[in-house]
mmCIF file of C-alpha atoms in Angstrom:
data_model
loop_
_atom_site.group_PDB
_atom_site.id
_atom_site.type_symbol
_atom_site.label_atom_id
_atom_site.label_comp_id
_atom_site.label_asym_id
_atom_site.label_seq_id
_atom_site.Cartn_x
_atom_site.Cartn_y
_atom_site.Cartn_z
ATOM 1 C CA MET L 1 0.000 0.000 0.000
ATOM 2 C CA THR L 2 1.216 3.468 -0.891
ATOM 3 C CA ILE L 3 0.286 6.639 0.930
ATOM 4 C CA GLU L 4 0.818 10.035 -0.662
ATOM 5 C CA LYS L 5 0.510 13.336 1.144
ATOM 6 C CA TYR L 6 -0.741 16.362 -0.765
ATOM 7 C CA ASP L 7 -0.335 19.870 0.580
ATOM 8 C CA ARG L 8 -3.540 21.849 0.125
ATOM 9 C CA SER L 9 -4.702 25.163 1.418
ATOM 10 C CA GLY L 10 -6.279 24.414 4.752
ATOM 11 C CA GLY L 11 -4.081 21.435 5.501
ATOM 12 C CA TYR L 12 -2.933 18.164 4.047
ATOM 13 C CA LYS L 13 -4.776 15.484 2.153
ATOM 14 C CA TYR L 14 -3.710 11.865 2.378
ATOM 15 C CA VAL L 15 -4.433 9.438 -0.449
ATOM 16 C CA ALA L 16 -3.842 5.714 0.017
ATOM 17 C CA TYR L 17 -3.473 3.356 -2.940
ATOM 18 C CA ASP L 18 -3.367 -0.412 -2.989
ATOM 19 C CA ASN L 19 -0.724 -2.325 -4.941
ATOM 20 C CA ASP L 20 -2.751 -2.107 -8.174
ATOM 21 C CA GLY L 21 -2.828 1.675 -7.974
ATOM 22 C CA LYS L 22 -6.498 1.718 -6.984
ATOM 23 C CA ILE L 23 -7.405 4.560 -4.640
ATOM 24 C CA LEU L 24 -8.633 3.204 -1.320
ATOM 25 C CA ILE L 25 -8.812 6.187 0.994
ATOM 26 C CA ILE L 26 -8.838 9.944 0.588
ATOM 27 C CA THR L 27 -8.827 11.781 3.894
ATOM 28 C CA SER L 28 -7.404 14.826 5.600
ATOM 29 C CA SER L 29 -7.308 13.097 8.967
ATOM 30 C CA LYS L 30 -4.209 11.140 9.915
ATOM 31 C CA THR L 31 -6.176 9.238 12.552
ATOM 32 C CA ALA L 32 -8.796 8.114 10.040
ATOM 33 C CA LEU L 33 -6.019 7.061 7.686
ATOM 34 C CA LYS L 34 -4.301 4.933 10.347
ATOM 35 C CA THR L 35 -7.600 3.316 11.317
ATOM 36 C CA ALA L 36 -8.455 2.535 7.704
ATOM 37 C CA CYS L 37 -4.993 1.129 6.976
ATOM 38 C CA TYR L 38 -5.205 -1.042 10.062
ATOM 39 C CA SER L 39 -8.608 -2.440 9.107
ATOM 40 C CA ILE L 40 -7.446 -3.110 5.528
ATOM 41 C CA LYS L 41 -4.454 -5.083 6.809
ATOM 42 C CA LEU L 42 -6.754 -7.199 8.971
ATOM 43 C CA SER L 43 -9.113 -8.076 6.135
#
């Protein structure tokens, strides 16, 4: 899984991709990103 961080006005945006380059998560919250990554790893 790849996580990219984009700098936007008003903060950052995190985009997580799986190994096929499919977008899984787009969020501005680091906590939400960690939670989502954790649940993806479990599934």
